[in-house]
C-alpha positions as a Markdown table, in Angstrom:
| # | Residue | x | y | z |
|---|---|---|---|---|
| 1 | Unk | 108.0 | 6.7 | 94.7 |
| 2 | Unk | 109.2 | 6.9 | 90.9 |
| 3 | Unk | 113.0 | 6.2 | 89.6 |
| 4 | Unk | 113.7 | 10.0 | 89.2 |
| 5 | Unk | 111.6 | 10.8 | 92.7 |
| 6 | Unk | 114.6 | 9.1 | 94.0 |
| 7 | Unk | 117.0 | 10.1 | 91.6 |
| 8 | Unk | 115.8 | 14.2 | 92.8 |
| 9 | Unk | 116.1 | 13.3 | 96.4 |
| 10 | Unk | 119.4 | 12.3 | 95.7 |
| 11 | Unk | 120.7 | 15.0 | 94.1 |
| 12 | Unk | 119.2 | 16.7 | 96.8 |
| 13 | Unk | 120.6 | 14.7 | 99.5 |
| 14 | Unk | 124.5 | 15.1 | 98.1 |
| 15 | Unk | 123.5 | 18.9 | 98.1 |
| 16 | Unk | 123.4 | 19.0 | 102.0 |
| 17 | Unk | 126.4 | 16.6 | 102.4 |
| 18 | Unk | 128.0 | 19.1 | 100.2 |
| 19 | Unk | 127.3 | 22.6 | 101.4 |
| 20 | Unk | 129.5 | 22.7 | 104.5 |
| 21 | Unk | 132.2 | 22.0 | 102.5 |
| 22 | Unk | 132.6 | 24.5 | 99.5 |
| 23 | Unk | 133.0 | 27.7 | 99.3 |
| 24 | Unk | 130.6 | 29.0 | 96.6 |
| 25 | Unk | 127.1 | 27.1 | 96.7 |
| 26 | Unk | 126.3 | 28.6 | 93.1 |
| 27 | Unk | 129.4 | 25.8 | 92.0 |
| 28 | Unk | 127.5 | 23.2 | 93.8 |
| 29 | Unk | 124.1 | 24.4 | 92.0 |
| 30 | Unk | 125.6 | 24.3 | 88.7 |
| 31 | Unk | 127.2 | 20.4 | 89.2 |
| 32 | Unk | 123.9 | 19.4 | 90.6 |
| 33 | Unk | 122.2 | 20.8 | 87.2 |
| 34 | Unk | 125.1 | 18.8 | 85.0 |
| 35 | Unk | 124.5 | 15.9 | 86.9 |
| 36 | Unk | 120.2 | 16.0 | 86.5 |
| 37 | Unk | 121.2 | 16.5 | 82.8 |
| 38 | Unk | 123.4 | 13.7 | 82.2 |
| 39 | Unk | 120.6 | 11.4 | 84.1 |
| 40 | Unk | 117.7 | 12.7 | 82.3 |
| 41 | Unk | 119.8 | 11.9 | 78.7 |
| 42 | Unk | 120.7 | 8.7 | 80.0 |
| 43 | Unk | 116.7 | 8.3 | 81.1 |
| 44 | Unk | 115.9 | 9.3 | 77.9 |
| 45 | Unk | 118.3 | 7.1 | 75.8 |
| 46 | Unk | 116.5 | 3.7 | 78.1 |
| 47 | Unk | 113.4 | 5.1 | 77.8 |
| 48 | Unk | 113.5 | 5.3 | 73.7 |
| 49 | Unk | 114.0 | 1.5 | 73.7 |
| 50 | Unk | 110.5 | 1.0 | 75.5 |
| 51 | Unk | 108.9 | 3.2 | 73.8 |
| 52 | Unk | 110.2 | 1.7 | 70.7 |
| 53 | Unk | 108.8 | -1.6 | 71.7 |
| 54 | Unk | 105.3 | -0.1 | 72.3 |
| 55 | Unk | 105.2 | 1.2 | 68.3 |
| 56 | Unk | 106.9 | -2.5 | 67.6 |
| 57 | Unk | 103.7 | -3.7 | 69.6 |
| 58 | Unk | 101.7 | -1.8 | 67.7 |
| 59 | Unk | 102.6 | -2.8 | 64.3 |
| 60 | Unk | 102.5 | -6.5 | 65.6 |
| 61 | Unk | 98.9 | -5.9 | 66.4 |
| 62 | Unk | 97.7 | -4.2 | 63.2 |
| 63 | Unk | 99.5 | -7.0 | 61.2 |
| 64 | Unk | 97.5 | -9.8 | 63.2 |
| 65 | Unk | 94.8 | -7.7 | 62.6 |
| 66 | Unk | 95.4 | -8.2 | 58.9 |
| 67 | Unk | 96.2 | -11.4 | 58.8 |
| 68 | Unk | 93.0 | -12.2 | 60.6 |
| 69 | Unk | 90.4 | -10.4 | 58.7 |
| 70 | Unk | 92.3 | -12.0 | 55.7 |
| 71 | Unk | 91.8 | -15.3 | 56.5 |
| 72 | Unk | 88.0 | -14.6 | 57.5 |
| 73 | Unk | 87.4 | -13.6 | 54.1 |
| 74 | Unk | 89.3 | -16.7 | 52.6 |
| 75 | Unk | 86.8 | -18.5 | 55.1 |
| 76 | Unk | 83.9 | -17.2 | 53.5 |
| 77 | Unk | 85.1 | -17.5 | 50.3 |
| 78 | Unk | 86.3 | -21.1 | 50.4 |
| 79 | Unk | 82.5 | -22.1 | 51.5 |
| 80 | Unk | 81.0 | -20.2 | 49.3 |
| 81 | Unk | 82.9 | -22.4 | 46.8 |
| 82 | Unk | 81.7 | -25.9 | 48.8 |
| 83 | Unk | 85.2 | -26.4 | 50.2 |
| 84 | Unk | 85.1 | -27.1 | 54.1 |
| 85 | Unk | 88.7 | -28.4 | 54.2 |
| 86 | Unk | 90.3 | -25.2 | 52.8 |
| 87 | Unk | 87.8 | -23.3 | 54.9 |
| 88 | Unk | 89.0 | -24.9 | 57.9 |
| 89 | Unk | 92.5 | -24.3 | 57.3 |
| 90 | Unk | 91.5 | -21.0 | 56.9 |
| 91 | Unk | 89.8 | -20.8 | 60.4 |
| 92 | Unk | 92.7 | -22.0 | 62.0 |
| 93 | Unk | 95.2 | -19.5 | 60.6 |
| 94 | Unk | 92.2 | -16.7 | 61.2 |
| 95 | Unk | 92.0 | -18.3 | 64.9 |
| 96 | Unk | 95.5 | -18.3 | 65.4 |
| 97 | Unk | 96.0 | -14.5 | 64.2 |
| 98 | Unk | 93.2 | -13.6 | 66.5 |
| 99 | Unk | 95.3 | -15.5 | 69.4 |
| 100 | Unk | 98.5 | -13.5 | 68.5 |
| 101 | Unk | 96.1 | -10.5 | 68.6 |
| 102 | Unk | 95.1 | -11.1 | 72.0 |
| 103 | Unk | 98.4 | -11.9 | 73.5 |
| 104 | Unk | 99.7 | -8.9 | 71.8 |
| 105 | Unk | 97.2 | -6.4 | 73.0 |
| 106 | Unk | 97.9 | -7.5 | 76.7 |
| 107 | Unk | 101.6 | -6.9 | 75.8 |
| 108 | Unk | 100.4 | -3.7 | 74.7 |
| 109 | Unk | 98.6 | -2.5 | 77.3 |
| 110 | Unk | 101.7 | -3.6 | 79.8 |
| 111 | Unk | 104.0 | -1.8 | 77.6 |
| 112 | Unk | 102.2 | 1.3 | 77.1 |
| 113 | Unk | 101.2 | 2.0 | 80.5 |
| 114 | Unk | 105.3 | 1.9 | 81.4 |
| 115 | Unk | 105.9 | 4.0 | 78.7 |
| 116 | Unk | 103.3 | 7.0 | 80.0 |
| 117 | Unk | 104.9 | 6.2 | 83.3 |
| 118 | Unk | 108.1 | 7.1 | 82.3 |
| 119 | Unk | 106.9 | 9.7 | 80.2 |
| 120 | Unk | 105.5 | 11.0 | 83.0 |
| 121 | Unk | 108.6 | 10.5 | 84.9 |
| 122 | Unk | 110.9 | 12.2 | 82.3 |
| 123 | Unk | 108.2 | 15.3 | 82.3 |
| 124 | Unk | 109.0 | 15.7 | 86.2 |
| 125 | Unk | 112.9 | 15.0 | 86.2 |
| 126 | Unk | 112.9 | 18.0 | 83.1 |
| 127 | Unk | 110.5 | 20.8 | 85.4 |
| 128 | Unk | 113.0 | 19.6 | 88.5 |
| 129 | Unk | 115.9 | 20.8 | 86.6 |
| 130 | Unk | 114.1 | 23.7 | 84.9 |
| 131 | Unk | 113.2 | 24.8 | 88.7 |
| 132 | Unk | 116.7 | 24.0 | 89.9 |
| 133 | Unk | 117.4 | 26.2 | 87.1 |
| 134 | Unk | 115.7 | 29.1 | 87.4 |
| 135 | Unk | 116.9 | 28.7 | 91.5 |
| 136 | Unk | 120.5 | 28.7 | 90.5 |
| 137 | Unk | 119.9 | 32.1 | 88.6 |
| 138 | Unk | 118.3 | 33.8 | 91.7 |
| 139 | Unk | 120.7 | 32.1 | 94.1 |
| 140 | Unk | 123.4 | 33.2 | 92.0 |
| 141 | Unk | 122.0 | 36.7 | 92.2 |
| 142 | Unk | 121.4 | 36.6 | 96.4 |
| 143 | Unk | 124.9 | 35.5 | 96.4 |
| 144 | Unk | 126.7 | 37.9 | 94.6 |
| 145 | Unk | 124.6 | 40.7 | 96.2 |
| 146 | Unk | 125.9 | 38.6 | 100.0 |
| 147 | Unk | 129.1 | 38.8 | 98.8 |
| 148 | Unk | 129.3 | 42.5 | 97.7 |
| 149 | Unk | 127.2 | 43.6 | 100.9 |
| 150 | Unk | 129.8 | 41.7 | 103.1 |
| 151 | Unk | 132.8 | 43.0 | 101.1 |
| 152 | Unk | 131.4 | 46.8 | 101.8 |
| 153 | Unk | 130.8 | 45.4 | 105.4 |
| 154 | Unk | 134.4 | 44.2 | 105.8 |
| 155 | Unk | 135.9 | 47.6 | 104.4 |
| 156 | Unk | 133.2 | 50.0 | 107.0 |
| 157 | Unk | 134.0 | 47.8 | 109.9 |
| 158 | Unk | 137.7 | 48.4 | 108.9 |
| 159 | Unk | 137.7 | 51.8 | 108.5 |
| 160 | Unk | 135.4 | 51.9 | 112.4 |
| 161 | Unk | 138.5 | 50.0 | 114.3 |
| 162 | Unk | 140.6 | 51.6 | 117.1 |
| 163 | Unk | 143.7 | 51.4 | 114.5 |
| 164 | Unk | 142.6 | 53.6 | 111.8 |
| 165 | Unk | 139.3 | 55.3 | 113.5 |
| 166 | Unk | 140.4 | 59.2 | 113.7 |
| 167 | Unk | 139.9 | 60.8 | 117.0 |
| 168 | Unk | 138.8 | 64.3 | 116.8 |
| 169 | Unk | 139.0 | 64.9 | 120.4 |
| 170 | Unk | 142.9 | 64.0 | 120.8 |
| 171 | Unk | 143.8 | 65.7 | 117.2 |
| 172 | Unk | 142.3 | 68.8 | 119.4 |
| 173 | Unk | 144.1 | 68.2 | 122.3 |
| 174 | Unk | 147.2 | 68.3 | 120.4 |
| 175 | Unk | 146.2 | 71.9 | 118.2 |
| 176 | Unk | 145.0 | 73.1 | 121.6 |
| 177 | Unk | 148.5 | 72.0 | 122.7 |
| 178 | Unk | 150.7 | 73.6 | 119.9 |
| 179 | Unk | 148.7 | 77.2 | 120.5 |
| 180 | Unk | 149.1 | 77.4 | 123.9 |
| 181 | Unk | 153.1 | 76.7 | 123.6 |
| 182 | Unk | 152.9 | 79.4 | 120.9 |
| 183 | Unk | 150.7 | 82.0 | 122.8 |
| 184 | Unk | 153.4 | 81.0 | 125.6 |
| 185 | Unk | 156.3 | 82.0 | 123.5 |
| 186 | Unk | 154.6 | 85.0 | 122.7 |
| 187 | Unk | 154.5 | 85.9 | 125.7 |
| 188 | Unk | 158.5 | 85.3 | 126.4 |
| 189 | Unk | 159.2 | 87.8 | 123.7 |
| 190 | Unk | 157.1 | 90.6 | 125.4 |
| 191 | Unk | 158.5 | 90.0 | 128.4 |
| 192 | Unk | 161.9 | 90.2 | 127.0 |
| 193 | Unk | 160.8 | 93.6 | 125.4 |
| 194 | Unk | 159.8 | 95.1 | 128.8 |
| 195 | Unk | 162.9 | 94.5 | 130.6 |
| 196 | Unk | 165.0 | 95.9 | 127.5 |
| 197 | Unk | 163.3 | 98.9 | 128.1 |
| 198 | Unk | 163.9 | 99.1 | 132.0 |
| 199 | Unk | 167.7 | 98.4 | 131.0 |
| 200 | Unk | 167.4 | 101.5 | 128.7 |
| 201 | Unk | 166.5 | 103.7 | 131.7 |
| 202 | Unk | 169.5 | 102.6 | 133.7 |
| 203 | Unk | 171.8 | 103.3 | 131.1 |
| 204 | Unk | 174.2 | 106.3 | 130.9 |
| 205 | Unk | 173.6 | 109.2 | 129.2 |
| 206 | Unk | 177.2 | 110.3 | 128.3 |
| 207 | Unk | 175.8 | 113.5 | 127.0 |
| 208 | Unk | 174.2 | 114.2 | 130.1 |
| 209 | Unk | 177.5 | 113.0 | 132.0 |
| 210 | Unk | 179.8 | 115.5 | 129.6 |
| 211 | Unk | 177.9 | 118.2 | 130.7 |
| 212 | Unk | 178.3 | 117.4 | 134.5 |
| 213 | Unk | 182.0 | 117.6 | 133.5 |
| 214 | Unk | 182.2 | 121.0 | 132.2 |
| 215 | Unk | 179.8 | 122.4 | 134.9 |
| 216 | Unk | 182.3 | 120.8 | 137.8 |
């Protein structure tokens, strides 16, 4: 398992501690991406110096390289002028480049194989926080919608409780109510009218009671 395997399952690992204990998730999305970001910079900044050492390598190598096709030539041409000392001095220095060669291309090899690694490595960490990216942007979206649908919830579920729930039946019980007291008052008055008139019949007729008078 690479460095920034680890360093992913540990972002991912503080996620679970974490979302039991805030409120919005998209906050803890958003840390986690500033977090992935400050590592991979950091990743980068150590992995520069190895893959500085590789192109150090490298140079190292063409410069024994050089040196030792130099000194093969200076072989050559210290023979072709009779001189075996010179040519062996030569040889050695040629011998010695090929050496540093040799030593250096194993460095090289090491060196470069780390640096695809982390290469690689830094190529995974940047698509993790790209994903965790583009997840942040559709989380942040399911969220919002969550907290809109549960806000229209809260205010339905509200509206539906025995406090402020209208009842249509006892609002009719009550209009029935007030029209039968009124139809009952009504019906006061015409009783009222009905015995004013029998009262009229019992009354005197002084006209009628003068006449009795002047006929007596």
């Amino acid at each position: 398992m690479g460095v920034f395997t680890r360093i992913s399952n540990m972002f991912r690992a503080k996620v679970n501690d974490s979302l039991d204990n805030i409120e919005n998730p998209i906050l803890l999305l958003d840390q986690k991406i500033r977090d992935m970001e400050e590592s991979l910079n950091k990743a980068k900044l150590s992995s520069a110096q190895i893959l500085g050492n590789v192109h150090e390598i490298e140079k190292k190598m063409a410069n024994a390289q050089r040196e030792s096709k130099d000194f093969d030539e200076k072989v050559k041409l210290a023979l072709s002028k009779g001189n075996e000392e010179l040519a062996k001095k030569a040889l050695e220095k040629k011998l010695d480049a090929d050496k540093t060669y040799s030593s250096l291309k194993l460095s090289y090899e090491d060196a470069a194989k780390k640096a695809e690694a982390i290469k690689a490595n830094l190529r995974e960490l940047e698509e993790e926080i790209e994903k965790t990216r583009n997840y942040r942007d559709e989380a942040s979206a399911r969220y919002n919608n969550a907290e809109a649908s549960k806000k229209v919830n809260e205010i339905l579920a509200n509206v539906e409780t025995k406090t402020n729930k209208i009842n249509i039946d006892d609002i009719e019980r009550k209009i029935q109510k007030k029209e039968a007291i009124a139809e009952g008052l009504g019906d006061l008055k015409e009783d009222n009218s009905l015995e004013k008139e029998f009262e009229q019949l019992n009354e005197l007729n002084l006209d009628e009671e003068l006449k009795k008078y002047k006929q007596s």
